Tab-separated table of C-alpha atoms in Angstrom:
chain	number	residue	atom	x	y	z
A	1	UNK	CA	-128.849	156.434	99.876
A	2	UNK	CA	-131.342	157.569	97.350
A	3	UNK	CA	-130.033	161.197	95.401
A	4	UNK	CA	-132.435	163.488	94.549
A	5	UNK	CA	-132.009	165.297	90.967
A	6	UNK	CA	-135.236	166.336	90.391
A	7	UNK	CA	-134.152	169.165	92.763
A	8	UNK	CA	-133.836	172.679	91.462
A	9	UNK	CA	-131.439	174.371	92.552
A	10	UNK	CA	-131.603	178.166	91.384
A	11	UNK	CA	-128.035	179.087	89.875
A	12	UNK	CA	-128.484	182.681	88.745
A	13	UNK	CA	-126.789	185.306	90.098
A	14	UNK	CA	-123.967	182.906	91.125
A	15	UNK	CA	-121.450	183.544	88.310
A	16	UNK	CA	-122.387	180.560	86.105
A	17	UNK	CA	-121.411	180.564	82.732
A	18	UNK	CA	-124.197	178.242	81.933
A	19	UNK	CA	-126.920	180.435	83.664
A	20	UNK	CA	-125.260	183.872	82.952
A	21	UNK	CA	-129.285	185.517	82.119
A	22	UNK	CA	-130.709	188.947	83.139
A	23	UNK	CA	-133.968	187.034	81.741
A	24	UNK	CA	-135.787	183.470	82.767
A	25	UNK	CA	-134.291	181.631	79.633
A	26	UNK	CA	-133.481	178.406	79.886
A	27	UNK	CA	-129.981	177.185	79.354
A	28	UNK	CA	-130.166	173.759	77.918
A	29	UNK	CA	-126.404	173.715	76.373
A	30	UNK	CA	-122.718	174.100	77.723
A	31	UNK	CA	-121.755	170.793	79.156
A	32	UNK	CA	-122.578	171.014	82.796
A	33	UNK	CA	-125.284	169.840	84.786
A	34	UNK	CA	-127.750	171.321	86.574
A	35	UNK	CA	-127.212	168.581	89.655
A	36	UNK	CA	-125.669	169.205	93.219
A	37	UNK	CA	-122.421	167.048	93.285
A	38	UNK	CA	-122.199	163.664	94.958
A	39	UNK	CA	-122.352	164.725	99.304
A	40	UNK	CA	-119.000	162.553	99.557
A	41	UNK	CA	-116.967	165.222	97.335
A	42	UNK	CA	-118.820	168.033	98.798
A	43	UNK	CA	-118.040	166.800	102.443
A	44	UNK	CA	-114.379	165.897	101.024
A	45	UNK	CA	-113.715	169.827	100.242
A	46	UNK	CA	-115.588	170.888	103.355
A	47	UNK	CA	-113.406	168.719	105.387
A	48	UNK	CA	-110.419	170.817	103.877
A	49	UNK	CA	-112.026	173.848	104.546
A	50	UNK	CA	-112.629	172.682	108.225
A	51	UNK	CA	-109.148	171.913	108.452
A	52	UNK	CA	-107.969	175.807	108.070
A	53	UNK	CA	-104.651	175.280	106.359
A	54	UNK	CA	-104.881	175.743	102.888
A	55	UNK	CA	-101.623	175.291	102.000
A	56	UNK	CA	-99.372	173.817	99.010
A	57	UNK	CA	-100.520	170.265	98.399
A	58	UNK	CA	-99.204	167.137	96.871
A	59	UNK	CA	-101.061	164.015	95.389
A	60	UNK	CA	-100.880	161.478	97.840
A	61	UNK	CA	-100.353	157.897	97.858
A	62	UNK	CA	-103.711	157.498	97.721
A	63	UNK	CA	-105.286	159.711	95.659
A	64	UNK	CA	-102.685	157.873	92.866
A	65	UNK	CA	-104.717	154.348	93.993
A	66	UNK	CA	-107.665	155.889	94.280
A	67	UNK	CA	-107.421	156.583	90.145
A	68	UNK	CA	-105.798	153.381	89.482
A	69	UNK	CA	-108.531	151.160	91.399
A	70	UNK	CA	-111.356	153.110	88.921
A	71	UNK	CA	-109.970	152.764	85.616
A	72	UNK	CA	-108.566	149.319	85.973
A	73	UNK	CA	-111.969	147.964	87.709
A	74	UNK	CA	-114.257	149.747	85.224
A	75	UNK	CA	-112.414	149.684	82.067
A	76	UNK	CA	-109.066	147.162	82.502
A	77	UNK	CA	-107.006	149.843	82.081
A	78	UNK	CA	-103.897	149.444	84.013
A	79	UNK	CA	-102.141	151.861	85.494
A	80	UNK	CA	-99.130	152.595	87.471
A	81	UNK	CA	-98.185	156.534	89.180
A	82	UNK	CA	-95.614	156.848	86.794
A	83	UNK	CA	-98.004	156.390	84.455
A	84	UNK	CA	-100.533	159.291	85.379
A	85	UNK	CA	-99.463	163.353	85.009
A	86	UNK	CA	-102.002	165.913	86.914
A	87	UNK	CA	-103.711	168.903	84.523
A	88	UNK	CA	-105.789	172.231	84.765
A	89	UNK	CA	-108.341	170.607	82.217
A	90	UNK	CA	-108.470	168.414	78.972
A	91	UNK	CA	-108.367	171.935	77.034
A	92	UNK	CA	-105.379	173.204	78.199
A	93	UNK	CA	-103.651	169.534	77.795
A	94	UNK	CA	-105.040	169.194	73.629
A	95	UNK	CA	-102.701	172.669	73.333
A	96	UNK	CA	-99.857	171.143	75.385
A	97	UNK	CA	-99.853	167.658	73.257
A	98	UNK	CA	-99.191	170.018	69.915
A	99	UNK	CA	-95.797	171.023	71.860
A	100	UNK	CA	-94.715	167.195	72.673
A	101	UNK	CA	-96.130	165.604	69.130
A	102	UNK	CA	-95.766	168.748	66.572
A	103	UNK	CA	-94.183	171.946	65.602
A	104	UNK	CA	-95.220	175.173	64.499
A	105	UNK	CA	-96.833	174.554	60.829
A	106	UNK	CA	-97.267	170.922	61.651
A	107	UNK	CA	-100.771	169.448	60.371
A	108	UNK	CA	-103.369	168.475	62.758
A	109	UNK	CA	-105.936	166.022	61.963
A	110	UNK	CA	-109.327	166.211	63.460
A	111	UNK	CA	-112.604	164.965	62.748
A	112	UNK	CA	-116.042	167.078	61.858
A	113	UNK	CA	-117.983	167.907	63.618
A	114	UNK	CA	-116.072	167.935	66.779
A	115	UNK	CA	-116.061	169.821	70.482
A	116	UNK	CA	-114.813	173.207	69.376
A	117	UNK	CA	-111.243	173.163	70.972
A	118	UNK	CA	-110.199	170.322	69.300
A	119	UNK	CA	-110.157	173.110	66.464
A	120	UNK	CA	-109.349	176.427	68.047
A	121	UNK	CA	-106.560	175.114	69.920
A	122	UNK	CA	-104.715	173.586	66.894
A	123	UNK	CA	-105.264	177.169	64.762
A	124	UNK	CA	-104.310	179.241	68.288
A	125	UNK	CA	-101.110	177.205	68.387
A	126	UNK	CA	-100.240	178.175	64.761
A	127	UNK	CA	-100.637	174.216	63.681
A	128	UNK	CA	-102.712	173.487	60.289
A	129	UNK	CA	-106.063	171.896	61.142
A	130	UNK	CA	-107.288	169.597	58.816
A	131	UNK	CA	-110.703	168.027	59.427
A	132	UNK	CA	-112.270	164.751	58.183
A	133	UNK	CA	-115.887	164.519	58.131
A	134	UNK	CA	-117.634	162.102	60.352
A	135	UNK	CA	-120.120	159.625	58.109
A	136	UNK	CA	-123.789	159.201	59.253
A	137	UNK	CA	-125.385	155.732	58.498
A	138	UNK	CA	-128.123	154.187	60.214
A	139	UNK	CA	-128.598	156.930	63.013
A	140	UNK	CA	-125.328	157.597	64.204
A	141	UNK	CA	-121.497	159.069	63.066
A	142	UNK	CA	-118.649	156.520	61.407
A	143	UNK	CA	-115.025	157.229	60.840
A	144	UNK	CA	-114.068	157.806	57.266
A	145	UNK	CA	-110.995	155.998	57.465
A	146	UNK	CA	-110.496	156.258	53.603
A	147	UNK	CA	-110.333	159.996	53.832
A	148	UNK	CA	-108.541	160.150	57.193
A	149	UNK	CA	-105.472	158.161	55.681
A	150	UNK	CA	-106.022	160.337	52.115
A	151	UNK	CA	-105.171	163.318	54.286
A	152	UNK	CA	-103.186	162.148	56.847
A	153	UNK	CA	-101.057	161.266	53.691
A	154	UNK	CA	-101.343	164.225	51.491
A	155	UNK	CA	-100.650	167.298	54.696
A	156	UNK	CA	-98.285	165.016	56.503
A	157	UNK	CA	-100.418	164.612	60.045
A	158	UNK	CA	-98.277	164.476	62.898
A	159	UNK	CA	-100.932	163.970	65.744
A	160	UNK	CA	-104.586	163.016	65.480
A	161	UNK	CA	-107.139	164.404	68.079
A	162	UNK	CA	-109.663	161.622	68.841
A	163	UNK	CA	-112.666	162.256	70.918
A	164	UNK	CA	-113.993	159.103	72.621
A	165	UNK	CA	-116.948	159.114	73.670
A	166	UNK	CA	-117.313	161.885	70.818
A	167	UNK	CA	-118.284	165.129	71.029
A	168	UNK	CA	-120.928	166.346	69.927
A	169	UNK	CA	-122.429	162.933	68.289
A	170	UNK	CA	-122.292	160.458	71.064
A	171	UNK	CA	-120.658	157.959	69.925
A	172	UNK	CA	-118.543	155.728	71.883
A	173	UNK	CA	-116.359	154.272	69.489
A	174	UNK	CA	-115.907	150.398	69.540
A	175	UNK	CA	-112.330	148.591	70.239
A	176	UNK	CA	-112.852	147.117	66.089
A	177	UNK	CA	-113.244	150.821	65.660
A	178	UNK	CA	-110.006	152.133	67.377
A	179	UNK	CA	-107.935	148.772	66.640
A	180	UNK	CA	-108.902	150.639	62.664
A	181	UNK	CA	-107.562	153.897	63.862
A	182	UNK	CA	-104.519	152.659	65.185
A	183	UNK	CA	-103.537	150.626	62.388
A	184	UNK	CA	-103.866	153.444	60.218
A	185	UNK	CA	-102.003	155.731	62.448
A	186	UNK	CA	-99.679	153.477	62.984
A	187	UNK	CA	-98.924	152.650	59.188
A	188	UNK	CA	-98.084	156.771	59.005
A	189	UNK	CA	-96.474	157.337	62.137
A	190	UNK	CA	-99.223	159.800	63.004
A	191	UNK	CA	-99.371	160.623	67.336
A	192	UNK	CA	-102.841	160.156	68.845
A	193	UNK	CA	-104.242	161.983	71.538
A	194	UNK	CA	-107.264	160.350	72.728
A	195	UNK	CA	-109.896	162.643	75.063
A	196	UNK	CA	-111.885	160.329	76.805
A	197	UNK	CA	-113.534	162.632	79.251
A	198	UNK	CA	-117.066	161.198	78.743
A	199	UNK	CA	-116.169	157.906	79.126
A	200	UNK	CA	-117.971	157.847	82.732
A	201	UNK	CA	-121.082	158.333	81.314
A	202	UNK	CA	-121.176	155.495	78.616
A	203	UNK	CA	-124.360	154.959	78.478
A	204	UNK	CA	-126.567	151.222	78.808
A	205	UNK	CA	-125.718	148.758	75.956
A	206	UNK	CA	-122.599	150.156	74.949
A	207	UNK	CA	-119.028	149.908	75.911
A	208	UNK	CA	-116.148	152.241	76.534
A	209	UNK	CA	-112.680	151.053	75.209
A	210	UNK	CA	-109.475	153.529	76.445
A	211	UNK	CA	-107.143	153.585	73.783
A	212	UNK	CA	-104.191	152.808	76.120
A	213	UNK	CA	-105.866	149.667	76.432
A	214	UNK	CA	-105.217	148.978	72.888
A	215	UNK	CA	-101.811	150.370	71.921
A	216	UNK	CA	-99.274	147.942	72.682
A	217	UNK	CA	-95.907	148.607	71.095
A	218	UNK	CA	-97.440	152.513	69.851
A	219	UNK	CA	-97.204	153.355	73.301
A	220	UNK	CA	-94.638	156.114	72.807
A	221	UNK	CA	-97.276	157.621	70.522
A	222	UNK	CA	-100.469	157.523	72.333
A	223	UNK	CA	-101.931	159.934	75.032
A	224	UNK	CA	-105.132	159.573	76.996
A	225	UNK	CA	-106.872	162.762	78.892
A	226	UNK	CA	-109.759	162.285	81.112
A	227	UNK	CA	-111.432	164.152	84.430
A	228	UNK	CA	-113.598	163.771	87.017
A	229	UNK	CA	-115.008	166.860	86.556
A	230	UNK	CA	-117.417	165.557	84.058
A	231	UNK	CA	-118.303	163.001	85.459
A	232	UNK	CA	-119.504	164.543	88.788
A	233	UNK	CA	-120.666	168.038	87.693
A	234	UNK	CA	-117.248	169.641	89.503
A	235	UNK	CA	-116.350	171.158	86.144
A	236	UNK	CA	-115.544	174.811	88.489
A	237	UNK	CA	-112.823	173.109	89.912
A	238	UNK	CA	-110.001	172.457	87.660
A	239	UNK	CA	-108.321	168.952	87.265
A	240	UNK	CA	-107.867	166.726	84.836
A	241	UNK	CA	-105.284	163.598	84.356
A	242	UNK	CA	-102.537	162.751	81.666
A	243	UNK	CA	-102.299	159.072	80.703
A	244	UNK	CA	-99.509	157.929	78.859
A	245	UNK	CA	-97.559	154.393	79.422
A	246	UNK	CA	-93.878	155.388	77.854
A	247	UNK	CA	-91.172	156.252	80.303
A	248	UNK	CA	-89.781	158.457	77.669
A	249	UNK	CA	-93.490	160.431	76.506
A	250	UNK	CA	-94.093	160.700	80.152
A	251	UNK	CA	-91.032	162.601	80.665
A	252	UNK	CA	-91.501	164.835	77.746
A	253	UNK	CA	-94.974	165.510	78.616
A	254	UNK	CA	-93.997	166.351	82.238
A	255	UNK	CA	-90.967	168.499	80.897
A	256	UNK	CA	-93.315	170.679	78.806
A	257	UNK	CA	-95.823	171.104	81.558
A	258	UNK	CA	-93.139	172.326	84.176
A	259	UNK	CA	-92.381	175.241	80.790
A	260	UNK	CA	-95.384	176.900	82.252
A	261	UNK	CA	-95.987	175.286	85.916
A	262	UNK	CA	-99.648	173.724	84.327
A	263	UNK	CA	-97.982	170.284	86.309
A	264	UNK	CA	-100.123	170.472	89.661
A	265	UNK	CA	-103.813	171.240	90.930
A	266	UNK	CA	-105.426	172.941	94.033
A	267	UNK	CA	-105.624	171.671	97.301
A	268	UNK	CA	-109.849	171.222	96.598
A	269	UNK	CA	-109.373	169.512	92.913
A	270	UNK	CA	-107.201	166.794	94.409
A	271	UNK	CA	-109.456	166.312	97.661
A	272	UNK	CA	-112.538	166.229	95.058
A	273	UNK	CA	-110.700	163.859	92.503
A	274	UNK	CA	-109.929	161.100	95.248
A	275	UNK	CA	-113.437	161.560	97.073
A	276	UNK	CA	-114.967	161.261	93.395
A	277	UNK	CA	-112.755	157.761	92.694
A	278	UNK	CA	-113.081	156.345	96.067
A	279	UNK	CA	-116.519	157.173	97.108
A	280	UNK	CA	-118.703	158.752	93.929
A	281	UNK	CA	-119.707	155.417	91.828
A	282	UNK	CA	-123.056	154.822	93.667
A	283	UNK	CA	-123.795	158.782	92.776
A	284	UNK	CA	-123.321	158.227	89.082
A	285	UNK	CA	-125.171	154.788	88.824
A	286	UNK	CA	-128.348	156.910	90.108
A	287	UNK	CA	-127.022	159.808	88.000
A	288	UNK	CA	-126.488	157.887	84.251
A	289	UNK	CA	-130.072	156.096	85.318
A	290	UNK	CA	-131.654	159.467	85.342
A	291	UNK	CA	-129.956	161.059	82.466
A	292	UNK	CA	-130.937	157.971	80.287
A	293	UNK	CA	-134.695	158.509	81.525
A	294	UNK	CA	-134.386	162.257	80.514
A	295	UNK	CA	-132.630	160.752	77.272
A	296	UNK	CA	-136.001	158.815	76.734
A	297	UNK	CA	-138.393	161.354	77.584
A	298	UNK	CA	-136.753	163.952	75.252
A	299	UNK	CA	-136.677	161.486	72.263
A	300	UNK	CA	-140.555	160.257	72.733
A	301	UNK	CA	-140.918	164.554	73.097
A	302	UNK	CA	-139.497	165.389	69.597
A	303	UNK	CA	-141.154	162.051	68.077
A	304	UNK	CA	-144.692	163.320	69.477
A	305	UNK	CA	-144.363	167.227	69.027
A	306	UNK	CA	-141.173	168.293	66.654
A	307	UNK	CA	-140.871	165.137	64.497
A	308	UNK	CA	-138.688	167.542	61.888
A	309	UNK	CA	-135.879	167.125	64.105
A	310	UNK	CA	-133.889	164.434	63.308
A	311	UNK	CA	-132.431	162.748	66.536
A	312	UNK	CA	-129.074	160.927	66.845
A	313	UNK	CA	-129.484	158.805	69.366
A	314	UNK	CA	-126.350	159.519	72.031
A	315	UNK	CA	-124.475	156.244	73.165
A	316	UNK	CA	-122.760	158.200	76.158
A	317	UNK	CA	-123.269	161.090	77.859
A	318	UNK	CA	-125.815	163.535	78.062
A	319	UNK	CA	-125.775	165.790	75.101
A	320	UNK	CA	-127.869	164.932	72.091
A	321	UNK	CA	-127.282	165.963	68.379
A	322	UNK	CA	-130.205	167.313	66.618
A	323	UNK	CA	-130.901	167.879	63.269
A	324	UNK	CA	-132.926	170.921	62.807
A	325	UNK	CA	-132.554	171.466	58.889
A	326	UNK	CA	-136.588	171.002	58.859
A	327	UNK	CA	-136.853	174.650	60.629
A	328	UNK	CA	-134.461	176.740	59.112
A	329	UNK	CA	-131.555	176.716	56.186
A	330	UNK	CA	-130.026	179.668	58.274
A	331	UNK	CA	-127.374	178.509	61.254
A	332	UNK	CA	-127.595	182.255	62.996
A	333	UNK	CA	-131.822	181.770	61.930
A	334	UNK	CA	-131.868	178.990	63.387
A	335	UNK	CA	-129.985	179.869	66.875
A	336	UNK	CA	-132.208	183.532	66.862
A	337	UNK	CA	-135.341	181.345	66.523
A	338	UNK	CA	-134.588	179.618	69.799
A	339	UNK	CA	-133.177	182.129	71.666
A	340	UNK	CA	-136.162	184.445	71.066
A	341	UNK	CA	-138.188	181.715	72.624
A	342	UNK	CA	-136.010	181.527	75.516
A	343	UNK	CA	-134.676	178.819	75.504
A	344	UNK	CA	-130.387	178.386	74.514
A	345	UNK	CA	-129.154	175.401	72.552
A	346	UNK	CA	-125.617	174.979	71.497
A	347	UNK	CA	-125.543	175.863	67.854
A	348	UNK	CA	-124.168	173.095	65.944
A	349	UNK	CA	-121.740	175.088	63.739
A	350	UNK	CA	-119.917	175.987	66.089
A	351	UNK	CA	-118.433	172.405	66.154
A	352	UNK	CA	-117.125	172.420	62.525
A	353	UNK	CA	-118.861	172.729	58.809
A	354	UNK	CA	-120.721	169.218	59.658
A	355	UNK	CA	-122.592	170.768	62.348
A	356	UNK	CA	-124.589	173.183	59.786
A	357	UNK	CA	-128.343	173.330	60.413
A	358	UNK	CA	-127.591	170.865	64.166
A	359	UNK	CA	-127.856	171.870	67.708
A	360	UNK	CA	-126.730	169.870	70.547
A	361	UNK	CA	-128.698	170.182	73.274
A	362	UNK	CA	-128.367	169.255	77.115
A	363	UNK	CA	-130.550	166.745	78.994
A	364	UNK	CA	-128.561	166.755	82.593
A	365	UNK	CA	-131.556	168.929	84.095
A	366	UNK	CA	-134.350	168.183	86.563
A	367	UNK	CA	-137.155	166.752	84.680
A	368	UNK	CA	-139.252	170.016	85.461
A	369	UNK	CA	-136.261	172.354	83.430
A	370	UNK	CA	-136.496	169.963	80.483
A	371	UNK	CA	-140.198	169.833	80.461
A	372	UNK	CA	-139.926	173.635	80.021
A	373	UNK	CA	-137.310	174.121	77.790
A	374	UNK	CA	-138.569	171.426	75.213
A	375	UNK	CA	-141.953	173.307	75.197
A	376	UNK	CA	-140.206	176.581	74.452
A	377	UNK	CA	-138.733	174.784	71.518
A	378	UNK	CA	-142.063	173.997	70.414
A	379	UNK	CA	-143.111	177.408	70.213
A	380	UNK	CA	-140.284	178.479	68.767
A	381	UNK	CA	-140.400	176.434	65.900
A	382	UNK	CA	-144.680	176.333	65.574
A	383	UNK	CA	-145.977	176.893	62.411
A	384	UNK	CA	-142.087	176.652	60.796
A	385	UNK	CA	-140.651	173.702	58.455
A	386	UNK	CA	-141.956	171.309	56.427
């Protein structure tokens, strides 16, 4: 069947975050989309509504397949049940890899800019961030490996944070790429913690590696996090999966989660997870086709009407990383300036001291809601920069 997403479907006044207005601004930010979910999870949860017992629940048998049939047909990532833990959310699982991998005072290395909780969580958890700036050449970010292994070297890292597809930039990192990364990490017996929770929505002409995939005999060092909830636009109900492939790390992982019961999910996030796996991939082929038109449209926009902004083309998902240094030298300036013109961008400081003078903004919108938002952004920034 055909899905329809230029459908808008008017979310105010129902407790979003995203849409949390008194006003008619448009939210063009937070990472969720303004798309129904796929019918198969929706009927999936009202089936378990229908049911009327909404009791404890277990993973089944195959719920576990149902995860191991998509990541080993999409990406060759083989997996076994021992293999895969159950979490609340990526978020919660970056604080809970600082108990396996470090200890209070430890050093944390992440890179810059970055989604914001790869920082916050690391500082929360009384662990010493250390940040390494991402490189921009020829329209898109680069690992600095020279100055990750100068600092992983002089703060003694215990545990890197890698974001793959990355956050906010885009890019999906290439296996030469993380083959680098694990080479260096390996050479200084640094833990990686890979969040691949974009890697559903790689993007046409590129190719998403999971570090698993890679880390033969560094297994007992490497942890993967992903989600559906991404993926399908479920992000209000929790779930999210632990990979790891040693016995031993497995354990440990599990141990720590049971310290707080964060080891199981809700009766709906399971039923959503396995309709998602089983039944959801002709959904996101139609959905990734339309985000990579609104993708287009929104780069040919700026190039025709804000050509200040300076564009990094996104290689997965859809969230795009502007450069908006034209308009302003002022990151609070700059965020006033948009949200004046109603229209809310996430400001690009927010994701560490590379992001100054950025905002990432959201494409996952009917075509009408972009339409508008991009021309508020015009007339927010009329007559300004050079």
């Amino acid at each position: 069947m055909l899905y329809n997403f230029d459908e808008v479907i008017d979310r105010r006044g129902t407790g979003s975050l995203k849409w949390h207005y008194s006003d008619d601004t448009i939210p063009l930010w937070v990472a969720d989309m303004d798309f129904k979910a796929a019918p198969p999870i929706l009927n999936a949860i009202e089936q378990a509504v229908q049911h009327g017992i909404l009791g404890y629940t277990l993973p089944t048998e195959a719920l576990y397949a149902a995860i191991i049939d998509w990541h080993s047909s999409r990406y060759g990532l083989m997996l076994t049940d021992k293999e895969i833990l159950f979490s609340p959310g990526v978020v919660p699982s970056l604080a809970l890899m600082m108990n396996v991998f470090t200890e209070v005072g430890d050093a944390v290395l992440v890179n810059d800019p970055v989604y914001t909780p790869f920082m916050s969580k690391v500082t929360q958890n009384k662990r010493t961030l250390v940040r390494s700036a991402l490189v921009e050449a020829d329209g898109k970010y680069r690992l600095d490996l020279d100055d990750m292994e100068a600092k992983i070297i002089k703060h003694s890292i215990k545990l890197y944070f890698l974001c793959n597809p990355q956050n906010p930039g885009g890019r999906v990192w290439t296996a030469d790429e993380l083959n680098a990364v694990l080479d260096l990490c390996k050479k200084h017996d640094v833990a990686i913690v890979s969040d691949e929770i974009h890697q559903d929505l790689t993007l046409r002409g590129h190719t998403f590696t999971p570090f698993l995939t890679l880390a033969q005999g560094y297994e007992h060092k490497v942890v993967s996090l992903t989600s559906m909830t991404k993926t399908f636009n479920i992000a209000g109900i929790k779930g999210s999966l632990i990979f790891a492939k040693d016995a031993a790390l497995i354990e440990k992982i599990d141990a720590q989660q049971h310290l707080n019961d964060e080891y199981e999910l809700n009766m709906f996030a399971y039923a959503a997870m396995h309709s998602a796996y089983r039944e959801g991939g002709e959904w996101l082929a139609q959905l990734l086709a339309y985000i990579e038109d609104n993708i287009e449209f929104t780069l040919q926009f700026f190039a025709e009407h804000l050509p200040n902004i300076k564009v990094m083309r996104p290689e997965a998902s859809y969230l795009i990383w502007l450069d908006c240094s034209a308009y302003s030298q002022d990151d609070e300036q700059l965020y006033d300036i948009l949200r004046a013109a109603k229209v809310e961008l996430n400001a690009g400081i927010k994701y560490g001291e590379e992001g100054h003078l950025k905002m990432r903004i959201n494409v996952a919108c009917p075509r009408m809601l972009l339409e508008a938002g991009l021309a508020r952004m015009v007339m927010a920034f009329e007559g300004l920069g050079s």
